[in-house]
Amino acid sequence: MTDDSRNPNHDSSRRRLIQAAGIAAMAGASSFTQRAVAADAPAATAIPLSDPRQLFPHPPFRAQPQPWPGLASKMDPRPDHGEHSYRGSGRLAGRKALITGGDSGLGRAAAIAYAREGADVAINYLPQEESDARDVQGLVQQAGRKFVGLPGDIRNESFCRDLVSRAAVELGGLDIFVNCAGRQHTHDDILDVSTEDFDWTLKTNLYALFWLTKAAIPHMKPGSAIIFTSSTNAYNPSVNILDYSITKAGIANFAKGLAKQLVGRGIRVNAIAPGPFWTALQVSGGQTAENVEKLGGDVPIGRPGQPVEIAPIYVQLASTESSYMTGQVVGVNGGVGLP
Ligand code: NAD
Ligand code: MG
């Protein structure tokens, strides 16, 4: 089965159609379709339709608990971050991106896509995740782009400042800041959430975001983009991750407010609100074993998303193609009807 978005000809065909449309309009052509087809004909290959319900693995999954923060390399099935499928078309050529949580999951999918779209990429991750980060290093370098690995714990303010400044120095600038690092830990009962747990979640998901964003802004020129990672839990909190859901609502709100402020600097700010995705966060304490086994079974598409399925949105929001999008929260959630 083939996913349209991962067809090697998808983006280039689309570009040729757009170019042909422009040519047709300038020439006063009576039929856009005729001109577009004619211009595209030599390289056009039919892209097979794919039913999104049939793509990728479905529950039930093995519970497969891992110690926090978990490794993508130990998951079964292995998450699909686009390693073998994402094809770039120069949409981020020459950009310099910092991605927190870039070793695995949604952050790794963004890192692979950004590199294949022509960006140099710095990632932050925890020291325990060095092996996952090395895999990302190989993939970014195979794409011919610069890779910068910056391990460390973002719950520390001075580390956050240092992280951004080292990324900007080593990349030679900073155009894109993506926050994918996040802490999610399941507790069935609020009475079991200690102050330490609460602090851990808020430090990782909100304080670090505040510190990192403050550090990033002075490096960013007009045209730069900031992308936060919220969640459907911002709108419809799951019963067992209350502290996490508070932070994800805060992140969505932060993106909307900050966007209004940073438009004065020509910087766009958006957030992505994913539904259930098959990542290490789920199996390393983020969900109960029972919920891991049936992950994604309750969304209309009937399965969890794979990280590769969200990568195009991280690309789109970073790209100048989205020049009129700021302060938005974009949902990617298998059809649950939330942003
Ligand atoms: P993931 O485990 O692959 O990525 C999360 C990353 O967060 C880790 O790789 C780790 O490097 C980083 N991290 C956690 N604590 C850190 C700390 N103290 N210091 C530095 N880095 C730290 O899981 P993922 O699902 O890809 O998560 C990425 C983002 O997506 C998170 O913000 C998560 O809340 C969000 N999200 C995930 C889902 C989902 O279903 N997987 C749904 C909605 C939102
Ligand atoms: Mg990880």
mmCIF file of C-alpha atoms in Angstrom, residues 4-5 27 66 84-85 94 102-103 106 115 131 152 160 170 217 252 283 309:
data_model
loop_
_atom_site.group_PDB
_atom_site.id
_atom_site.type_symbol
_atom_site.label_atom_id
_atom_site.label_comp_id
_atom_site.label_asym_id
_atom_site.label_seq_id
_atom_site.Cartn_x
_atom_site.Cartn_y
_atom_site.Cartn_z
ATOM 1 C CA ASP A 4 -0.025 9.605 -1.353
ATOM 2 C CA SER A 5 1.966 12.010 0.799
ATOM 3 C CA ALA A 27 -1.381 33.040 -21.290
ATOM 4 C CA GLN A 66 9.937 0.513 29.027
ATOM 5 C CA HIS A 84 12.161 4.905 4.354
ATOM 6 C CA SER A 85 9.418 7.062 2.896
ATOM 7 C CA GLY A 94 18.963 26.556 3.849
ATOM 8 C CA GLY A 102 14.176 15.231 18.183
ATOM 9 C CA ASP A 103 15.536 11.759 18.953
ATOM 10 C CA LEU A 106 7.088 13.282 16.421
ATOM 11 C CA ALA A 115 16.680 17.539 6.698
ATOM 12 C CA SER A 131 21.225 5.652 20.766
ATOM 13 C CA GLY A 152 20.493 17.628 28.343
ATOM 14 C CA CYS A 160 17.633 25.827 28.151
ATOM 15 C CA GLU A 170 26.618 25.631 15.650
ATOM 16 C CA ILE A 217 13.362 34.800 19.875
ATOM 17 C CA ALA A 252 -2.167 25.876 22.789
ATOM 18 C CA VAL A 283 5.105 2.850 26.523
ATOM 19 C CA GLU A 309 1.908 11.056 9.255
#
